[in-house]
PDB file of C-alpha atoms and ligand atoms in Angstrom:
ATOM      1  CA  MET A1075     -31.459   5.131   0.505  1.00 96.00           C
ATOM      2  CA  ILE A1076     -30.038   8.288  -1.663  1.00 97.00           C
ATOM      3  CA  ARG A1077     -27.905  10.281   0.216  1.00 98.00           C
ATOM      4  CA  PRO A1078     -26.539  13.847   0.092  1.00 98.00           C
ATOM      5  CA  VAL A1079     -23.111  13.788  -2.462  1.00 98.00           C
ATOM      6  CA  LEU A1080     -20.628  16.175  -0.074  1.00 98.00           C
ATOM      7  CA  LYS A1081     -19.684  18.818  -2.211  1.00 98.00           C
ATOM      8  CA  MET A1082     -15.735  20.195  -2.685  1.00 98.00           C
ATOM      9  CA  GLY A1083     -15.105  21.984   0.175  1.00 98.00           C
ATOM     10  CA  ASP A1084     -15.973  20.200   2.814  1.00 98.00           C
ATOM     11  CA  ALA A1085     -13.618  18.625   5.095  1.00 98.00           C
ATOM     12  CA  ARG A1086     -14.428  15.234   5.092  1.00 98.00           C
ATOM     13  CA  LEU A1087     -13.572  14.647   1.453  1.00 98.00           C
ATOM     14  CA  TRP A1088      -9.772  15.457   2.138  1.00 98.00           C
ATOM     15  CA  ARG A1089      -9.452  12.510   4.517  1.00 98.00           C
ATOM     16  CA  GLN A1090      -7.623   9.437   4.274  1.00 98.00           C
ATOM     17  CA  ALA A1091     -10.103   6.981   4.702  1.00 98.00           C
ATOM     18  CA  LYS A1092     -10.070   3.633   6.944  1.00 98.00           C
ATOM     19  CA  PRO A1093      -9.782   0.192   5.439  1.00 98.00           C
ATOM     20  CA  VAL A1094     -13.247  -1.809   5.337  1.00 98.00           C
ATOM     21  CA  GLU A1095     -12.637  -4.506   8.234  1.00 98.00           C
ATOM     22  CA  ALA A1096     -16.137  -5.791   8.616  1.00 98.00           C
ATOM     23  CA  PHE A1097     -17.175  -7.779   5.243  1.00 98.00           C
ATOM     24  CA  GLY A1098     -20.515  -9.446   4.653  1.00 98.00           C
ATOM     25  CA  THR A1099     -22.472  -7.481   7.405  1.00 98.00           C
ATOM     26  CA  ARG A1100     -25.861  -5.428   7.107  1.00 98.00           C
ATOM     27  CA  GLU A1101     -23.666  -2.429   7.350  1.00 98.00           C
ATOM     28  CA  LEU A1102     -21.725  -2.933   4.084  1.00 98.00           C
ATOM     29  CA  HIS A1103     -24.550  -4.160   2.541  1.00 98.00           C
ATOM     30  CA  ALA A1104     -26.939  -1.627   3.506  1.00 98.00           C
ATOM     31  CA  LEU A1105     -23.490   1.113   2.541  1.00 98.00           C
ATOM     32  CA  VAL A1106     -23.534  -0.632  -0.446  1.00 98.00           C
ATOM     33  CA  ASP A1107     -27.090   0.025  -1.656  1.00 98.00           C
ATOM     34  CA  ASP A1108     -26.524   3.372  -0.941  1.00 98.00           C
ATOM     35  CA  LEU A1109     -23.600   4.526  -3.096  1.00 98.00           C
ATOM     36  CA  ARG A1110     -25.846   2.586  -6.010  1.00 98.00           C
ATOM     37  CA  GLU A1111     -28.886   4.168  -5.385  1.00 98.00           C
ATOM     38  CA  THR A1112     -27.341   7.791  -4.464  1.00 98.00           C
ATOM     39  CA  MET A1113     -24.847   7.094  -8.099  1.00 97.00           C
ATOM     40  CA  GLN A1114     -27.536   6.006 -10.429  1.00 94.00           C
ATOM     41  CA  GLN A1115     -30.026   8.640  -9.266  1.00 95.00           C
ATOM     42  CA  LEU A1116     -27.099  11.434 -10.059  1.00 95.00           C
ATOM     43  CA  ASP A1117     -26.162   8.736 -13.504  1.00 90.00           C
ATOM     44  CA  GLY A1118     -22.805   9.008 -12.359  1.00 94.00           C
ATOM     45  CA  ALA A1119     -20.549   6.273 -13.189  1.00 94.00           C
ATOM     46  CA  GLY A1120     -18.506   5.750  -9.769  1.00 97.00           C
ATOM     47  CA  LEU A1121     -19.046   6.837  -6.440  1.00 98.00           C
ATOM     48  CA  ALA A1122     -16.828   6.515  -3.235  1.00 98.00           C
ATOM     49  CA  ALA A1123     -18.030   6.085   0.033  1.00 98.00           C
ATOM     50  CA  PRO A1124     -16.047   9.381   1.711  1.00 98.00           C
ATOM     51  CA  GLN A1125     -18.367  11.083  -1.135  1.00 98.00           C
ATOM     52  CA  ILE A1126     -21.564  10.617   1.117  1.00 98.00           C
ATOM     53  CA  GLY A1127     -19.500  11.268   4.400  1.00 98.00           C
ATOM     54  CA  VAL A1128     -18.425   7.856   5.025  1.00 98.00           C
ATOM     55  CA  ASP A1129     -15.232   7.351   6.318  1.00 98.00           C
ATOM     56  CA  LEU A1130     -14.348   3.809   4.223  1.00 98.00           C
ATOM     57  CA  ARG A1131     -12.232   2.748   1.429  1.00 98.00           C
ATOM     58  CA  LEU A1132     -14.788   1.780  -0.832  1.00 99.00           C
ATOM     59  CA  VAL A1133     -16.318   2.867  -4.131  1.00 98.00           C
ATOM     60  CA  VAL A1134     -18.547   1.422  -6.491  1.00 98.00           C
ATOM     61  CA  PHE A1135     -18.799   2.330 -10.384  1.00 98.00           C
ATOM     62  CA  GLY A1136     -20.232   0.574 -13.301  1.00 96.00           C
ATOM     63  CA  VAL A1137     -21.330   2.007 -16.944  1.00 91.00           C
ATOM     64  CA  THR A1138     -23.997   0.337 -19.190  1.00 85.00           C
ATOM     65  CA  HIS A1139     -25.345   2.253 -21.731  1.00 71.00           C
ATOM     66  CA  ASN A1140     -25.547   6.100 -20.198  1.00 63.00           C
ATOM     67  CA  PRO A1141     -26.655   9.022 -23.004  1.00 66.00           C
ATOM     68  CA  ARG A1142     -24.019  10.748 -20.110  1.00 62.00           C
ATOM     69  CA  TYR A1143     -21.242   8.819 -21.311  1.00 61.00           C
ATOM     70  CA  PRO A1144     -21.980   8.152 -25.315  1.00 69.00           C
ATOM     71  CA  GLU A1145     -18.348   7.365 -25.698  1.00 69.00           C
ATOM     72  CA  ALA A1146     -17.811   5.322 -22.808  1.00 69.00           C
ATOM     73  CA  GLU A1147     -17.440   1.892 -22.578  1.00 81.00           C
ATOM     74  CA  ALA A1148     -19.307  -0.345 -20.985  1.00 90.00           C
ATOM     75  CA  VAL A1149     -17.646  -1.366 -16.985  1.00 95.00           C
ATOM     76  CA  PRO A1150     -19.221  -3.683 -15.268  1.00 96.00           C
ATOM     77  CA  TRP A1151     -20.898  -3.372 -11.545  1.00 97.00           C
ATOM     78  CA  THR A1152     -18.001  -3.471  -9.208  1.00 98.00           C
ATOM     79  CA  VAL A1153     -18.275  -2.647  -5.394  1.00 98.00           C
ATOM     80  CA  LEU A1154     -14.261  -2.861  -4.100  1.00 98.00           C
ATOM     81  CA  ALA A1155     -13.267  -2.653  -1.450  1.00 99.00           C
ATOM     82  CA  ASN A1156      -9.470  -1.855   0.009  1.00 98.00           C
ATOM     83  CA  PRO A1157      -8.337  -1.359  -3.349  1.00 98.00           C
ATOM     84  CA  VAL A1158      -4.416  -1.586  -4.383  1.00 98.00           C
ATOM     85  CA  LEU A1159      -4.112  -0.184  -7.946  1.00 98.00           C
ATOM     86  CA  THR A1160      -0.741  -0.691  -9.750  1.00 98.00           C
ATOM     87  CA  PRO A1161       0.106   1.580 -12.817  1.00 98.00           C
ATOM     88  CA  LEU A1162       0.962  -0.757 -15.531  1.00 98.00           C
ATOM     89  CA  GLY A1163       3.676   1.027 -17.601  1.00 97.00           C
ATOM     90  CA  ASP A1164       4.475   4.673 -18.240  1.00 97.00           C
ATOM     91  CA  GLU A1165       1.616   5.443 -20.866  1.00 97.00           C
ATOM     92  CA  THR A1166      -0.526   8.175 -19.723  1.00 97.00           C
ATOM     93  CA  ASP A1167      -3.735   8.831 -21.230  1.00 96.00           C
ATOM     94  CA  GLU A1168      -5.516  12.448 -21.251  1.00 97.00           C
ATOM     95  CA  ALA A1169      -9.560  13.051 -20.907  1.00 96.00           C
ATOM     96  CA  TRP A1170     -12.335  15.108 -19.921  1.00 95.00           C
ATOM     97  CA  GLU A1171     -13.655  14.175 -16.197  1.00 96.00           C
ATOM     98  CA  GLY A1172     -16.370  14.979 -14.093  1.00 96.00           C
ATOM     99  CA  CYS A1173     -17.113  13.932 -10.471  1.00 97.00           C
ATOM    100  CA  LEU A1174     -20.339  14.199  -8.179  1.00 97.00           C
ATOM    101  CA  SER A1175     -18.430  16.501  -5.790  1.00 98.00           C
ATOM    102  CA  LEU A1176     -17.628  19.356  -8.010  1.00 98.00           C
ATOM    103  CA  PRO A1177     -21.324  19.186 -10.342  1.00 96.00           C
ATOM    104  CA  GLY A1178     -21.116  21.510 -13.354  1.00 95.00           C
ATOM    105  CA  LEU A1179     -17.450  21.313 -13.960  1.00 96.00           C
ATOM    106  CA  ARG A1180     -15.199  19.455 -16.043  1.00 96.00           C
ATOM    107  CA  GLY A1181     -11.251  18.932 -15.934  1.00 97.00           C
ATOM    108  CA  TRP A1182      -8.777  17.455 -18.325  1.00 98.00           C
ATOM    109  CA  VAL A1183      -6.641  14.883 -16.629  1.00 98.00           C
ATOM    110  CA  ALA A1184      -3.973  12.632 -17.326  1.00 98.00           C
ATOM    111  CA  ARG A1185      -4.091   8.903 -16.135  1.00 98.00           C
ATOM    112  CA  ALA A1186      -2.361   5.958 -16.779  1.00 98.00           C
ATOM    113  CA  ALA A1187      -3.460   4.306 -19.569  1.00 98.00           C
ATOM    114  CA  ASN A1188      -3.303   0.683 -17.976  1.00 98.00           C
ATOM    115  CA  LEU A1189      -3.710  -0.488 -14.740  1.00 98.00           C
ATOM    116  CA  ARG A1190      -4.115  -3.375 -12.470  1.00 98.00           C
ATOM    117  CA  TYR A1191      -6.155  -3.308  -9.147  1.00 98.00           C
ATOM    118  CA  SER A1192      -7.406  -5.506  -6.694  1.00 98.00           C
ATOM    119  CA  GLY A1193      -9.578  -5.734  -3.745  1.00 98.00           C
ATOM    120  CA  PHE A1194     -12.690  -7.370  -2.188  1.00 98.00           C
ATOM    121  CA  ASP A1195     -16.244  -6.972  -2.734  1.00 98.00           C
ATOM    122  CA  ALA A1196     -18.529  -6.735   0.388  1.00 98.00           C
ATOM    123  CA  ASP A1197     -18.979 -10.284   0.995  1.00 98.00           C
ATOM    124  CA  GLY A1198     -14.813 -10.349   1.664  1.00 98.00           C
ATOM    125  CA  ARG A1199     -14.394 -12.008  -2.086  1.00 98.00           C
ATOM    126  CA  PRO A1200     -10.961 -10.983  -3.413  1.00 98.00           C
ATOM    127  CA  LEU A1201     -11.072  -9.338  -7.536  1.00 98.00           C
ATOM    128  CA  GLU A1202      -8.199  -8.407  -9.674  1.00 98.00           C
ATOM    129  CA  ARG A1203      -8.444  -6.960 -13.002  1.00 98.00           C
ATOM    130  CA  THR A1204      -6.293  -5.610 -15.363  1.00 98.00           C
ATOM    131  CA  VAL A1205      -8.117  -3.001 -17.519  1.00 98.00           C
ATOM    132  CA  SER A1206      -7.466   0.163 -19.702  1.00 97.00           C
ATOM    133  CA  GLY A1207      -9.270   3.158 -21.231  1.00 94.00           C
ATOM    134  CA  PHE A1208     -12.088   4.870 -18.998  1.00 94.00           C
ATOM    135  CA  HIS A1209     -12.627   1.629 -16.646  1.00 96.00           C
ATOM    136  CA  ALA A1210      -8.662   2.642 -15.643  1.00 98.00           C
ATOM    137  CA  ARG A1211      -9.480   6.305 -15.746  1.00 97.00           C
ATOM    138  CA  LEU A1212     -13.000   5.666 -13.242  1.00 97.00           C
ATOM    139  CA  VAL A1213     -10.754   3.281 -10.871  1.00 98.00           C
ATOM    140  CA  GLN A1214      -8.170   5.920 -10.802  1.00 98.00           C
ATOM    141  CA  HIS A1215     -10.708   8.705 -10.187  1.00 98.00           C
ATOM    142  CA  GLU A1216     -12.824   6.683  -7.798  1.00 98.00           C
ATOM    143  CA  CYS A1217      -9.858   5.790  -5.878  1.00 98.00           C
ATOM    144  CA  ASP A1218      -8.288   8.842  -5.400  1.00 98.00           C
ATOM    145  CA  HIS A1219     -11.199  10.045  -3.176  1.00 98.00           C
ATOM    146  CA  LEU A1220     -10.273   7.572  -0.795  1.00 98.00           C
ATOM    147  CA  ASP A1221      -7.138   9.702  -0.195  1.00 98.00           C
ATOM    148  CA  GLY A1222      -8.970  12.980  -0.316  1.00 98.00           C
ATOM    149  CA  VAL A1223      -7.706  13.515  -3.618  1.00 98.00           C
ATOM    150  CA  LEU A1224     -10.069  15.129  -6.194  1.00 98.00           C
ATOM    151  CA  TYR A1225      -9.400  15.220 -10.082  1.00 98.00           C
ATOM    152  CA  PRO A1226      -8.657  19.462  -9.906  1.00 98.00           C
ATOM    153  CA  MET A1227      -5.629  18.217  -7.381  1.00 98.00           C
ATOM    154  CA  ARG A1228      -4.260  16.290 -10.861  1.00 98.00           C
ATOM    155  CA  MET A1229      -4.571  18.630 -13.412  1.00 98.00           C
ATOM    156  CA  ARG A1230      -1.247  20.284 -15.029  1.00 95.00           C
ATOM    157  CA  ASP A1231      -3.530  22.766 -17.040  1.00 96.00           C
ATOM    158  CA  PHE A1232      -6.147  24.715 -15.659  1.00 97.00           C
ATOM    159  CA  THR A1233      -7.023  26.543 -19.231  1.00 96.00           C
ATOM    160  CA  ARG A1234      -8.852  22.835 -19.760  1.00 97.00           C
ATOM    161  CA  PHE A1235     -11.426  23.458 -16.410  1.00 98.00           C
ATOM    162  CA  GLY A1236     -14.537  24.510 -16.582  1.00 97.00           C
ATOM    163  CA  PHE A1237     -18.386  24.786 -16.811  1.00 96.00           C
ATOM    164  CA  VAL A1238     -19.772  22.155 -18.954  1.00 93.00           C
ATOM    165  CA  ASP A1239     -21.864  24.228 -20.660  1.00 91.00           C
ATOM    166  CA  THR A1240     -19.928  26.623 -21.598  1.00 94.00           C
ATOM    167  CA  LEU A1241     -17.050  24.184 -22.254  1.00 93.00           C
ATOM    168  CA  PHE A1242     -19.060  22.354 -24.702  1.00 90.00           C
ATOM    169  CA  PRO A1243     -22.065  24.407 -25.273  1.00 87.00           C
ATOM    170  CA  GLY A1244     -24.986  21.759 -26.552  1.00 77.00           C
ATOM    171  CA  ASP A1245     -22.850  18.705 -25.449  1.00 69.00           C
ATOM    172  CA  ARG A1246     -23.707  16.527 -22.754  1.00 60.00           C
ATOM    173  CA  LEU A1247     -20.300  14.771 -22.747  1.00 54.00           C
ATOM    174  CA  ALA A1248     -19.139  13.694 -19.203  1.00 50.00           C
ATOM    175  CA  THR A1249     -17.567  11.253 -16.891  1.00 46.00           C
ATOM    176  CA  GLU A1250     -17.792  10.404 -13.154  1.00 48.00           C
TER     177      GLU A1250
HETATM  178 NI1   NI B2154     -15.632  11.798  -7.919  1.00 96.05          NI
END
């Protein structure tokens, strides 16, 4: 089921989300299906449960070829519950980000360039990956939603924050 995506300003986006405790349930699989359908309908690269008002530490993400992300590398479809993120080294990488909770806006955000992350899929199977680049950025963006953090809260230069049609006239650059 496609669910409404909460927009910045909704207090439910500021919560510290609660751990997933019951894996493999009908309810959790239904929630994952809703996240996937909602994300795909909006051409998103990822979506976090708090963005549809569900107070759980659960994100989904994945990019195949998407015309909204002509530069983006492919990221495998992933369901990630109770994630733990470990930046590797001090190197950062800056790029434009967008968010389905801030439609039409983009901001320039620094993220750890290299990242190890772990967590569980919807059946409780453990997952661990070491990634970089767009994949690392996407995971950091989505998992920030679980701690009530939206990308503008990571920004340092607000001259590089604005409406996508003004920043990139005629372009389709996007993230999340
Ligand atoms: Ni987002």
